[in-house]
Coordinates of C-alpha atoms and ligand atoms in Angstrom, one line a residue:
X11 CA 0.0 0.0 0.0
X12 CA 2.7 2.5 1.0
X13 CA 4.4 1.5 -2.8
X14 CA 1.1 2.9 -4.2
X15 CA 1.1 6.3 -2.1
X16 CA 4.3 6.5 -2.8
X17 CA 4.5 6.3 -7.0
X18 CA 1.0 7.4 -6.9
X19 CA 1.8 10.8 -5.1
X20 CA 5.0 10.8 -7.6
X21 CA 2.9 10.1 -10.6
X22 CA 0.8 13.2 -8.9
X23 CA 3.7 15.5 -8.9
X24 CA 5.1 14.9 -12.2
X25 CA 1.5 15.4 -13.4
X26 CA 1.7 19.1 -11.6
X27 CA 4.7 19.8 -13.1
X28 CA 3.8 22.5 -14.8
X29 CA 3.4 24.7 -12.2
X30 CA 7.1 25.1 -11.2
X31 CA 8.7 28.3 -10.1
X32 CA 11.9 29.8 -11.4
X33 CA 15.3 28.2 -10.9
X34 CA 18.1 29.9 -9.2
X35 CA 19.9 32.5 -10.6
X36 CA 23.4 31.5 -12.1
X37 CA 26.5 33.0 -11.4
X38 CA 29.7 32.0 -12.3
X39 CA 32.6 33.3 -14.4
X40 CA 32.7 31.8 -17.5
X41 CA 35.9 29.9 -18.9
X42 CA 36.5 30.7 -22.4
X43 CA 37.9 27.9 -24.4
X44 CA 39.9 28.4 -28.0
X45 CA 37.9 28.4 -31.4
X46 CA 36.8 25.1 -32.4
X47 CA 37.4 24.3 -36.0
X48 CA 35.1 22.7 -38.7
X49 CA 35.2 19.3 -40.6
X50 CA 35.6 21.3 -43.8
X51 CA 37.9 23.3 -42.6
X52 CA 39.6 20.3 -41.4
X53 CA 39.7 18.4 -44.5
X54 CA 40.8 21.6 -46.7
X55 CA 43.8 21.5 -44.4
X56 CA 44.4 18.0 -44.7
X57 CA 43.8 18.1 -48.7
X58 CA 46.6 21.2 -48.6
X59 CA 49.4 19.1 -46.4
X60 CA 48.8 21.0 -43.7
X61 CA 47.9 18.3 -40.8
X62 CA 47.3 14.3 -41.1
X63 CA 44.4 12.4 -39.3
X64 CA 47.4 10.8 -37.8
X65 CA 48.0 14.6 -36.1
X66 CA 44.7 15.5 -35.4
X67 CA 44.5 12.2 -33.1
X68 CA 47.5 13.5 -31.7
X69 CA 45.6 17.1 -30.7
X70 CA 42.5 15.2 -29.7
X71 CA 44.3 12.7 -27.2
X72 CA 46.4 15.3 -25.9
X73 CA 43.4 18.1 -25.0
X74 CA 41.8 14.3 -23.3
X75 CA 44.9 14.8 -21.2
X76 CA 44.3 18.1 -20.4
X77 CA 40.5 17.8 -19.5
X78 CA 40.4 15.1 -17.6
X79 CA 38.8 16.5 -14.6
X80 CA 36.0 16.9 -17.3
X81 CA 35.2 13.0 -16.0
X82 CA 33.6 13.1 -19.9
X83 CA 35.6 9.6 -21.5
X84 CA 35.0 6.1 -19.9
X85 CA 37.9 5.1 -21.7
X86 CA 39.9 6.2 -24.3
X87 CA 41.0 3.9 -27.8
X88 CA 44.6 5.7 -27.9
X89 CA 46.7 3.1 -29.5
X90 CA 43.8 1.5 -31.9
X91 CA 42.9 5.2 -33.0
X92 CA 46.5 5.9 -33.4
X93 CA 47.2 3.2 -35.9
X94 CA 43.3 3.8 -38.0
X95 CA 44.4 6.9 -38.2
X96 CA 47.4 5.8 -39.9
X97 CA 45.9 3.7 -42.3
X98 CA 43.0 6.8 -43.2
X99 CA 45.9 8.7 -44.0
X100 CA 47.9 6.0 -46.3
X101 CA 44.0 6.0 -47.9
X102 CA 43.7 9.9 -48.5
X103 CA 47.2 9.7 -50.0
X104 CA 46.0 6.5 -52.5
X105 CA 42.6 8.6 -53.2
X106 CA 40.5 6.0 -51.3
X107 CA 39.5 7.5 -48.1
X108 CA 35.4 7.7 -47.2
X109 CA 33.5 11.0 -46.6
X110 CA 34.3 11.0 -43.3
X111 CA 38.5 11.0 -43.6
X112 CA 39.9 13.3 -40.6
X113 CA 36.6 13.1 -38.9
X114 CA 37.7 12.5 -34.6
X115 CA 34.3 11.1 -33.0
X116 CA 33.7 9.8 -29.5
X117 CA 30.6 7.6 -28.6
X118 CA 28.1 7.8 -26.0
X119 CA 28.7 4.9 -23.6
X120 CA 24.9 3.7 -24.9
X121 CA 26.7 2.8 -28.5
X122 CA 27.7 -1.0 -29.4
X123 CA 31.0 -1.0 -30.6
X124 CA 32.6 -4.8 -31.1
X125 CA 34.8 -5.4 -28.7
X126 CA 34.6 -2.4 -26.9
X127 CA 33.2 -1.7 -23.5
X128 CA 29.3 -1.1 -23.4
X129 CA 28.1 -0.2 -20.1
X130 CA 25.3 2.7 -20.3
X131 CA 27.4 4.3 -17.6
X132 CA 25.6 2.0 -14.9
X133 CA 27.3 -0.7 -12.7
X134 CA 24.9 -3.6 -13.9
X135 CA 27.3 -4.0 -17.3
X136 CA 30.4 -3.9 -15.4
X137 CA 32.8 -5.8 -17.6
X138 CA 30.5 -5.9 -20.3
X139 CA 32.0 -6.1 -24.2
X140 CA 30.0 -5.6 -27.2
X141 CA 29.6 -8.6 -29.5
X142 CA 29.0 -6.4 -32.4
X143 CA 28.7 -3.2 -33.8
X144 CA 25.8 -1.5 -34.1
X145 CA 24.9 0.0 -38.0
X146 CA 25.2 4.1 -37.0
X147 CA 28.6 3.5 -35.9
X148 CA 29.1 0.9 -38.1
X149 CA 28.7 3.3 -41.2
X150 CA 30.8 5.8 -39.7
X151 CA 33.9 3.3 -39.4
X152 CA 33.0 2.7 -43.2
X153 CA 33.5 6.2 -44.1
X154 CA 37.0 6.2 -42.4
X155 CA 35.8 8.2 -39.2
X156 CA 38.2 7.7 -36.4
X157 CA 36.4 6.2 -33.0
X158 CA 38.8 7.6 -30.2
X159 CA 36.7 6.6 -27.1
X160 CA 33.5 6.2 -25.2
X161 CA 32.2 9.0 -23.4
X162 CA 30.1 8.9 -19.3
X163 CA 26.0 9.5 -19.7
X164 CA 23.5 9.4 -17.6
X165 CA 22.4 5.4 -16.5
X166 CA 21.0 4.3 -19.5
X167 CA 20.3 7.3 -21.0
X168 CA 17.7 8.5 -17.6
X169 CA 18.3 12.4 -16.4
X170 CA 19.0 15.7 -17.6
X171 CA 22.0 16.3 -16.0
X172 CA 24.7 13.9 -16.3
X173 CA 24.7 13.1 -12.6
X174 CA 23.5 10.0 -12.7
X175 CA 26.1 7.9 -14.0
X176 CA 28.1 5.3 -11.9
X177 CA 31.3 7.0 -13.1
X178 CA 30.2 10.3 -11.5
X179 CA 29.1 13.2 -12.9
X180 CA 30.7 15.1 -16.2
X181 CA 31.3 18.7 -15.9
X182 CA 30.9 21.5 -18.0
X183 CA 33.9 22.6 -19.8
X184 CA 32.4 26.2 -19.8
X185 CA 31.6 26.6 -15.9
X186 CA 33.4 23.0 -14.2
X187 CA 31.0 23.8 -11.1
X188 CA 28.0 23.1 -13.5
X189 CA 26.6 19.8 -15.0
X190 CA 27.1 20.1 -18.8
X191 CA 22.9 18.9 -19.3
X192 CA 22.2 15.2 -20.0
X193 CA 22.1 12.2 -20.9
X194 CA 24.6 12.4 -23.4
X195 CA 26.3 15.3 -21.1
X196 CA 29.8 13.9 -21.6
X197 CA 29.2 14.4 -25.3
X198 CA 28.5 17.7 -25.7
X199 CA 31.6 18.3 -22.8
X200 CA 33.9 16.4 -25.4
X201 CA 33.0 18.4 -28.4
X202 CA 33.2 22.1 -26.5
X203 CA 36.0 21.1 -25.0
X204 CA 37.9 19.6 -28.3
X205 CA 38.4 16.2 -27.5
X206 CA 36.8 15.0 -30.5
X207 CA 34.8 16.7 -33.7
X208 CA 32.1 14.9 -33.3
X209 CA 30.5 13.1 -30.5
X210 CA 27.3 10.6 -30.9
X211 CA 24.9 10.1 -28.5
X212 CA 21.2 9.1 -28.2
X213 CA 18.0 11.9 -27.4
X214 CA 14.6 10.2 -26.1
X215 CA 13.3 13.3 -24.6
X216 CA 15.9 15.6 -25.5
X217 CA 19.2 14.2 -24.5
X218 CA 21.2 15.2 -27.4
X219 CA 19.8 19.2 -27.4
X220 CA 19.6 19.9 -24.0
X221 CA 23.3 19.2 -23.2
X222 CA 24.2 21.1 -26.7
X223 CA 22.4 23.8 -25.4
X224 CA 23.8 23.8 -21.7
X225 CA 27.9 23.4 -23.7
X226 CA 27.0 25.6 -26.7
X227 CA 26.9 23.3 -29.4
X228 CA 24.9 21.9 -32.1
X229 CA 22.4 19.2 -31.2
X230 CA 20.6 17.2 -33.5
X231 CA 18.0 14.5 -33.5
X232 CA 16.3 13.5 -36.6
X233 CA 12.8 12.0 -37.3
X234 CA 12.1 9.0 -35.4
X235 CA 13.2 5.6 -37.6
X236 CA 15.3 7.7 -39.7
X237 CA 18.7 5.8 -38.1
X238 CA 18.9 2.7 -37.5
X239 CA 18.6 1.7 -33.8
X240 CA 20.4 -1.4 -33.9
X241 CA 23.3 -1.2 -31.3
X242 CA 21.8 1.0 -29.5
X243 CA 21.0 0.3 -25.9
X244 CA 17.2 0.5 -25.3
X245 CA 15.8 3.1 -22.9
X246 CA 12.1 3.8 -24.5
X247 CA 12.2 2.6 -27.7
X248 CA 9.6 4.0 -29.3
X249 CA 11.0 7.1 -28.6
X250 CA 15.0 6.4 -29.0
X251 CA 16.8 8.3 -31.3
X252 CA 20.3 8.0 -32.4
X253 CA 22.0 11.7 -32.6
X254 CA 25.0 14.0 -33.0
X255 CA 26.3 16.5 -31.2
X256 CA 29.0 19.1 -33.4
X257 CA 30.0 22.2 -33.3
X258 CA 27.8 23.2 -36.2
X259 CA 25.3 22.0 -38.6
X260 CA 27.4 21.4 -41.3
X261 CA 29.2 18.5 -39.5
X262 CA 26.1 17.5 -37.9
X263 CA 24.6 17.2 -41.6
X264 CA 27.1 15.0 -43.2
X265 CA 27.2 12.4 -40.0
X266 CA 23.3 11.9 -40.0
X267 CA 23.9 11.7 -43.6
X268 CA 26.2 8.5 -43.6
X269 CA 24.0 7.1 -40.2
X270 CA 20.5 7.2 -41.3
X271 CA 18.7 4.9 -43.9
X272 CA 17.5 1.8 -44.5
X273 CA 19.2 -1.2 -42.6
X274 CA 18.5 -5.0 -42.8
X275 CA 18.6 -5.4 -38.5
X276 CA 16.1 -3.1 -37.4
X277 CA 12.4 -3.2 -38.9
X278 CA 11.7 -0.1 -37.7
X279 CA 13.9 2.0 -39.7
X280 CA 12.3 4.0 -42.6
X281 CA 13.4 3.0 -46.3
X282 CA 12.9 6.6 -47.0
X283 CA 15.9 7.9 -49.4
X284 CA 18.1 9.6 -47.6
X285 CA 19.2 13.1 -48.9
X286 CA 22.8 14.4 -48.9
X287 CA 22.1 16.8 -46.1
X288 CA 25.2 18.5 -46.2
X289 CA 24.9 19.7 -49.9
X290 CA 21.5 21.2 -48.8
X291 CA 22.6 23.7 -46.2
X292 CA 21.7 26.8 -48.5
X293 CA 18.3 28.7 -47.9
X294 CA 17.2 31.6 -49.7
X295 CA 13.5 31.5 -49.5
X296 CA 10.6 33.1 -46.9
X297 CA 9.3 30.5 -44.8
X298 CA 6.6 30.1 -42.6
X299 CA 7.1 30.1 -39.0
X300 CA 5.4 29.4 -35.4
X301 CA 6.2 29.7 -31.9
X302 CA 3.6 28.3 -29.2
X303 CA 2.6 31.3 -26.8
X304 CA 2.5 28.4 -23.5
X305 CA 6.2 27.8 -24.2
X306 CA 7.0 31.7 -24.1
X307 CA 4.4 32.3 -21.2
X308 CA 6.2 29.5 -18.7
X309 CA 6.5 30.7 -15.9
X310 CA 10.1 28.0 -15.1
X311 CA 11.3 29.8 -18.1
X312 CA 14.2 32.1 -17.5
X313 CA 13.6 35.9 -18.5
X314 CA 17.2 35.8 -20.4
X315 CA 16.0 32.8 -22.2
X316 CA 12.8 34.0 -23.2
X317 CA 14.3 37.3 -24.3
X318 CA 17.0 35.9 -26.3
X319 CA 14.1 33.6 -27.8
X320 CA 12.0 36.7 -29.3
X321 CA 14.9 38.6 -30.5
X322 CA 15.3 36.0 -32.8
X323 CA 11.5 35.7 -33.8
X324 CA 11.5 39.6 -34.1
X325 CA 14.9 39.2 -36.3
X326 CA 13.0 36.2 -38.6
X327 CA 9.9 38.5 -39.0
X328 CA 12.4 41.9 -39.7
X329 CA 14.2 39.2 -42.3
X330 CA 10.5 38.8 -44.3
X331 CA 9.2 35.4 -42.9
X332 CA 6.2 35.1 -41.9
X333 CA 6.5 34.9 -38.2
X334 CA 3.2 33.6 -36.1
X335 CA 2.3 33.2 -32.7
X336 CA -0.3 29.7 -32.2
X337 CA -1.9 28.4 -29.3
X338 CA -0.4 24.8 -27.9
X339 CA -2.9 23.9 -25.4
X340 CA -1.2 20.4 -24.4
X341 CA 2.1 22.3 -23.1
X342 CA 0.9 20.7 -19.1
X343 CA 0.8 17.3 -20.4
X344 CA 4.1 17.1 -22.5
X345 CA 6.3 16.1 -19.3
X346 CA 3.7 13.5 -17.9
X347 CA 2.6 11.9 -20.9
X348 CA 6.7 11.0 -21.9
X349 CA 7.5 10.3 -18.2
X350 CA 5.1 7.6 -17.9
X351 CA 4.9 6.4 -21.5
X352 CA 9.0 6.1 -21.0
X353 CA 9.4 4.9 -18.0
X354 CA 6.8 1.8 -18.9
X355 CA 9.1 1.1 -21.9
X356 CA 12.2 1.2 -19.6
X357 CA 10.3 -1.2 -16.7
X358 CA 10.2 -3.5 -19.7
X359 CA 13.3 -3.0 -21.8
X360 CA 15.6 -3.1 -18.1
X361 CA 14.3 -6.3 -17.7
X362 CA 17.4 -8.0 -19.6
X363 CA 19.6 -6.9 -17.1
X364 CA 19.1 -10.3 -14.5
X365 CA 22.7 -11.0 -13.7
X366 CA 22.3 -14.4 -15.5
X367 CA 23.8 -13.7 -18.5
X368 CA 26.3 -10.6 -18.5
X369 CA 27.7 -8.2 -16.3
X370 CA 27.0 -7.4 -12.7
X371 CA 25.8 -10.3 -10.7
X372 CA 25.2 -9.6 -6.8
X373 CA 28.0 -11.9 -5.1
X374 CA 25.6 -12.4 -1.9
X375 CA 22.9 -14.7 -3.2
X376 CA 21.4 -17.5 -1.8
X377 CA 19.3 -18.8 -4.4
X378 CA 17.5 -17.9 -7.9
X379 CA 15.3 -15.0 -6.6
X380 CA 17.7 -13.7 -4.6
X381 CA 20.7 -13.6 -7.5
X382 CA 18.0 -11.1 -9.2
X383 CA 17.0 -9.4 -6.5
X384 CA 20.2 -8.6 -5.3
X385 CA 21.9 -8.3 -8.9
X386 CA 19.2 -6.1 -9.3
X387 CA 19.6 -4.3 -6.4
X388 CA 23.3 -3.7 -6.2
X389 CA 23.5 -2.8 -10.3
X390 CA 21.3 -0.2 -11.0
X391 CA 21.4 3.6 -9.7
X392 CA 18.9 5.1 -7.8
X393 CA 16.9 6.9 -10.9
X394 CA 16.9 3.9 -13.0
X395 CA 15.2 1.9 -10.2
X396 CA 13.1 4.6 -9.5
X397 CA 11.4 4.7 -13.0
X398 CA 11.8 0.9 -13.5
X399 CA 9.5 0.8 -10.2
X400 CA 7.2 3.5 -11.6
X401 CA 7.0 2.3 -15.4
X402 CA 5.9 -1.2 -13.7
X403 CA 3.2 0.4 -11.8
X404 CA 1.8 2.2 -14.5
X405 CA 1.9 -1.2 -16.9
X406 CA -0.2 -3.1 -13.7
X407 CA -2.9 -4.7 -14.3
X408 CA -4.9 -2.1 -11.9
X409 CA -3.0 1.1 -12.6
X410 CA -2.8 0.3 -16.7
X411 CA -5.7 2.3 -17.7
X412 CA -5.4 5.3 -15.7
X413 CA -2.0 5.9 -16.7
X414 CA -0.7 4.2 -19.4
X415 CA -3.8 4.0 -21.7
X416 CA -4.1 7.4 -20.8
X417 CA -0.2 8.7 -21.7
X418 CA -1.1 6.6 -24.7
X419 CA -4.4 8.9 -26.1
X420 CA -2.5 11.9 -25.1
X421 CA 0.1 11.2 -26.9
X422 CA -1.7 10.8 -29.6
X423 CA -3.2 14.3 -29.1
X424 CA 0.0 15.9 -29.0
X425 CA 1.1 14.1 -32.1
X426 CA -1.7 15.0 -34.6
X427 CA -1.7 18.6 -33.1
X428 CA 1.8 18.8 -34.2
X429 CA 1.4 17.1 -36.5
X430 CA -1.4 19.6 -38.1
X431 CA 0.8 22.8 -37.0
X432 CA 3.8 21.4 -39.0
X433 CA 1.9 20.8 -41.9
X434 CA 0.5 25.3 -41.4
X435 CA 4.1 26.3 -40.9
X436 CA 7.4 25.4 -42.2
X437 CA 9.2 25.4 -38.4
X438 CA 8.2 26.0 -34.9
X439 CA 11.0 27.5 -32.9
X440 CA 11.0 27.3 -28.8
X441 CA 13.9 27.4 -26.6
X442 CA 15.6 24.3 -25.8
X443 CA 15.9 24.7 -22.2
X444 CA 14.1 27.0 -19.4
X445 CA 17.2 27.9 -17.8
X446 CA 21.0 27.6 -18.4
X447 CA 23.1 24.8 -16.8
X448 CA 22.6 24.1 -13.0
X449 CA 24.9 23.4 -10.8
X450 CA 26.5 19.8 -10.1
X451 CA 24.3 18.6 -7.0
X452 CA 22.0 21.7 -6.8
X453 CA 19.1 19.3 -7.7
X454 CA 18.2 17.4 -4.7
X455 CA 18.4 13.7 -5.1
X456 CA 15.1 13.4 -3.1
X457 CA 13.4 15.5 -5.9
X458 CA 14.0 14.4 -9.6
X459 CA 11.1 16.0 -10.7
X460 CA 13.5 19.4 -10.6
X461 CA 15.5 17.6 -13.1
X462 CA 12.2 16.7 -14.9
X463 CA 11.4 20.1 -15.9
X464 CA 14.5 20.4 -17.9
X465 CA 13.0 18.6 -20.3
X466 CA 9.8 20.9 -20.7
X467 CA 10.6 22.1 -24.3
X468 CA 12.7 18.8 -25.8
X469 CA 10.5 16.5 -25.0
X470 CA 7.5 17.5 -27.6
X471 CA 9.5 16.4 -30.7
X472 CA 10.2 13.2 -28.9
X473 CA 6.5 12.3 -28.2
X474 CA 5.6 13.1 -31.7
X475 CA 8.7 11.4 -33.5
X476 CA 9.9 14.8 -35.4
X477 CA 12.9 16.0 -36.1
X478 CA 14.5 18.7 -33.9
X479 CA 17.8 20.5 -33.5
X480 CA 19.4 23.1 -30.9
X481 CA 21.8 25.4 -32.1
X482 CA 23.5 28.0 -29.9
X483 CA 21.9 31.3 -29.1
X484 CA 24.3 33.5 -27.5
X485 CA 24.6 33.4 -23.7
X486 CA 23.0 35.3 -20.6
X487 CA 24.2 37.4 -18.4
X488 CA 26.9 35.2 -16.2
X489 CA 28.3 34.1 -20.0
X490 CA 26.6 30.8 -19.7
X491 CA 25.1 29.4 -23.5
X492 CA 21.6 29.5 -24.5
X493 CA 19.9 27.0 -26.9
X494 CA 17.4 27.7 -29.6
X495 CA 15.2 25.1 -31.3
X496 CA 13.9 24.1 -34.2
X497 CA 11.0 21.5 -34.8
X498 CA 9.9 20.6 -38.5
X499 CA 7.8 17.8 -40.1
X500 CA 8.7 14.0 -40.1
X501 CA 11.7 13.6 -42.3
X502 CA 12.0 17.3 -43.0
X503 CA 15.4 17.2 -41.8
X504 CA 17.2 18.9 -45.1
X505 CA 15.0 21.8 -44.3
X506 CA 15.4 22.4 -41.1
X507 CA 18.8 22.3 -41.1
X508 CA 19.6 24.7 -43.3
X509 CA 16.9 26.8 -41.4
X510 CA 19.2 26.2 -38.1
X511 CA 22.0 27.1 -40.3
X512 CA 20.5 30.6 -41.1
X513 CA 18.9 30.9 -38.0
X514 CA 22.5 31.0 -36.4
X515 CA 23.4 33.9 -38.7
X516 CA 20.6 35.9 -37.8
Ligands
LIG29 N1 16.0 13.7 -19.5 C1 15.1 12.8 -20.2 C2 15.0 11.6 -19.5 O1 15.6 11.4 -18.4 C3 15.7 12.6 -21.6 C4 16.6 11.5 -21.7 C5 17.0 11.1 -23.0 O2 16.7 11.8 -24.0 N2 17.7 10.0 -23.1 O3 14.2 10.7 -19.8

């Protein structure tokens, strides 16, 4: 009975989340980090003698050295992406090298990568190797990219913040003192901080923009189906996306370009053809555009944020669009409806991990029920059991109707309204975050539902499978980044990245 109260007064609470007040102001001197450089600019330099992937590996592994206290790699391929990048560079010289020749990524520690480590940043994979590799990454190797390591998350892809890993938390190369936004924190902390070009990492509810937002970078996730899931460890999977985080859309264009498409081991994947994104960056037409008055009107959302968000509406409209506000009325059931729709699909997807067959398996156990109990028990974090617990009580048999079937028709709602709205307008831009990055630990454990919140404006793309990106938006007053996003109909990704790309100009 007290289990009941207990999720059921949770359940309550992220239901009222909505009505949260304003998060603390930030202050904090910023650290300013050098100029990052682009992959064209990188392979013009390569093309022209001037560096070798061979040297760039070199700059990578040594600025890993130098931001260590970062806590962003799990472990780093030094060696093995020493001697590929020796052989991409005896392939550039012979004229054979893929798109991707000079290209440094890291990988989110949710990423299968044969014989590498895969352990979703949680304790319950301890020791764990993959067995294969899974096709995103896979196609990235094929182009010549150069895998140099695999970055910390949040436990299986669950929080905002990047604190809940079993590694510890990742800070912020901007402001150390602050988390650097989550799950795939460490990835957007390895890009600002130059460690690799290009970092890939996974966004259910917003994992990939929010942390570009919070380490002002570019954050993509593409339509739902349009990359291949296979190989990537399953949070919510009707909701997981594959993603990349870079320092600008161009480099985030010609990844998603060689991820996505059609692929034999996951039926889900669309067959649709995939464009060449990065040769359809230029945009010289008037578009259409809406932003949803509830997401403006919040009141979590920080008055920096929500300035810096019509100065760029007012600078679309003074550029000719056509810039409207609409009316999203389901704003108060965003956060519920993906909370309990996900953390159902996690009860049920976290179920592999038994102890029987890989990683962590409690050494204290008696019998059968106890090696899963206690496996159980020891392995996983405190959030992931938290939602595991919740997403079972929504799925029982009592509670199924009320909350699941419910989160079910409400997602629907929130799908065809966006749906309809993308189908009026060309884009809808919101901000990506209501407030800059917190603080490591200023989000009590006994409260996640703080952290919750966080996810206010990522997670409407995510419910309705559409594409979204976050690009950086200048930064408030303490010099901490601000996120803008875009949102644009399924597989509408050409468009709305070369719409990011001038909405960065503007
Ligand atoms: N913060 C959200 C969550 O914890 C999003 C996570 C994600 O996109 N992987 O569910």
């Amino acid at each position: 009975m007290r289990a009941v109260l207990y999720v059921g007064g949770f359940l309550y609470r992220i239901h009222r989340l909505s009505a949260f007040g304003r998060m603390r102001k930030l202050q904090q001197t910023v650290h300013t980090l050098e100029q990052h450089t682009s992959f064209e600019r990188i392979r013009e330099a390569i093309s022209a003698g001037k560096t070798t992937c061979a040297d760039l590996v070199e700059h990578y592994l040594e600025n890993i050295d130098k931001t260590k206290d970062l806590n962003a790699y799990l472990e780093v391929y030094a060696d093995e992406a020493r001697e590929t990048a020796k052989q991409v560079d005896k392939k550039i010289v012979a004229g054979t090298a893929g798109k991707l020749a000079g290209m440094v990524v890291s990988l989110k520690d949710v990423l299968c990568h044969k014989d590498h480590g895969l352990q979703g940043a949680s304790k319950i994979l301890d020791g764990f190797e993959s067995q294969f590799t899974g096709t995103a990454v896979q196609r990235l190797i094929d182009e010549d990219a150069v895998i140099i390591g695999r970055v910390n998350c949040d436990e299986f892809a669950m929080g905002s913040g990047n604190e809940n890993s079993a590694f510890g938390p990742t800070r912020n190369p901007i402001d150390p003192e602050r988390v650097p936004g989550g799950s795939s924190g460490a990835s957007a902390a390895a890009v600002k901080a130059d460690t690799c070009l290009v970092s890939i990492g996974s966004d259910t509810g917003g994992s990939v923009r929010q942390p570009a937002a919070f380490c002002d970078v570019v954050g993509l996730k593409p339509t739902y189906s349009r990359i291949s899931r296979y190989g990537l460890t399953a949070y919510a999977s009707s909701f997981d996306t594959v993603g990349v985080l870079a320092n600008s859309v161009e480099d985030a264009s010609i990844v998603l370009e060689v991820m996505a498409g059609q692929d034999d081991y996951d039926s889900t994947v669309s067959r649709k053809p995939v464009p060449e994104y990065s040769k359809l960056l230029g945009f010289d037409k008037k578009v259409k555009v809406a932003y949803m008055k509830e997401t403006l009107e919040s009141e979590g959302l920080s008055d920096e944020i929500k300035e810096k968000t019509l100065a760029k509406i007012e600078a679309l409209r003074k550029a000719g669009h056509t810039v409207e506000e609409v009316s999203f009325p389901w704003l108060d059931y965003l956060l519920p409806t993906y909370y309990i729709l996900t953390m159902a699909e996690a009860s049920s997807n976290l179920s592999r991990f038994d102890g029987v067959r890989y990683g962590y398996r409690s050494p204290n156990t008696t019998d059968l029920e106890s090696m899963y109990k206690k496996s159980r028990s020891e392995g996983f974090g405190e959030e992931v059991k938290r939602r595991i617990m919740l997403g079972t009580f929504v799925l029982s048999a009592s509670y199924y109707d009320a909350y699941y079937t419910k989160a079910q028709k409400v997602r629907r709602l929130i799908k065809d309204y966006t749906e309809k709205l993308l189908g009026e307008y060309d884009f809808v831009v919101l901000p990506t975050t209501p407030t800059t990055a917190f603080k490591i630990g200023s989000h009590a454990k006994s409260d996640p539902v703080t952290t919750f919140l966080e996810d206010l404006y990522t997670v409407q793309a995510s419910v309705s499978g559409l594409p979204a990106i976050s690009v950086p938006n200048g930064h408030d007053q303490n010099g901490l980044p601000v996120g803008i996003q875009v949102m644009a109909g399924a597989f509408k990704e050409a468009d709305m990245l070369a719409f990011a790309k001038y909405l960065s100009t503007l």
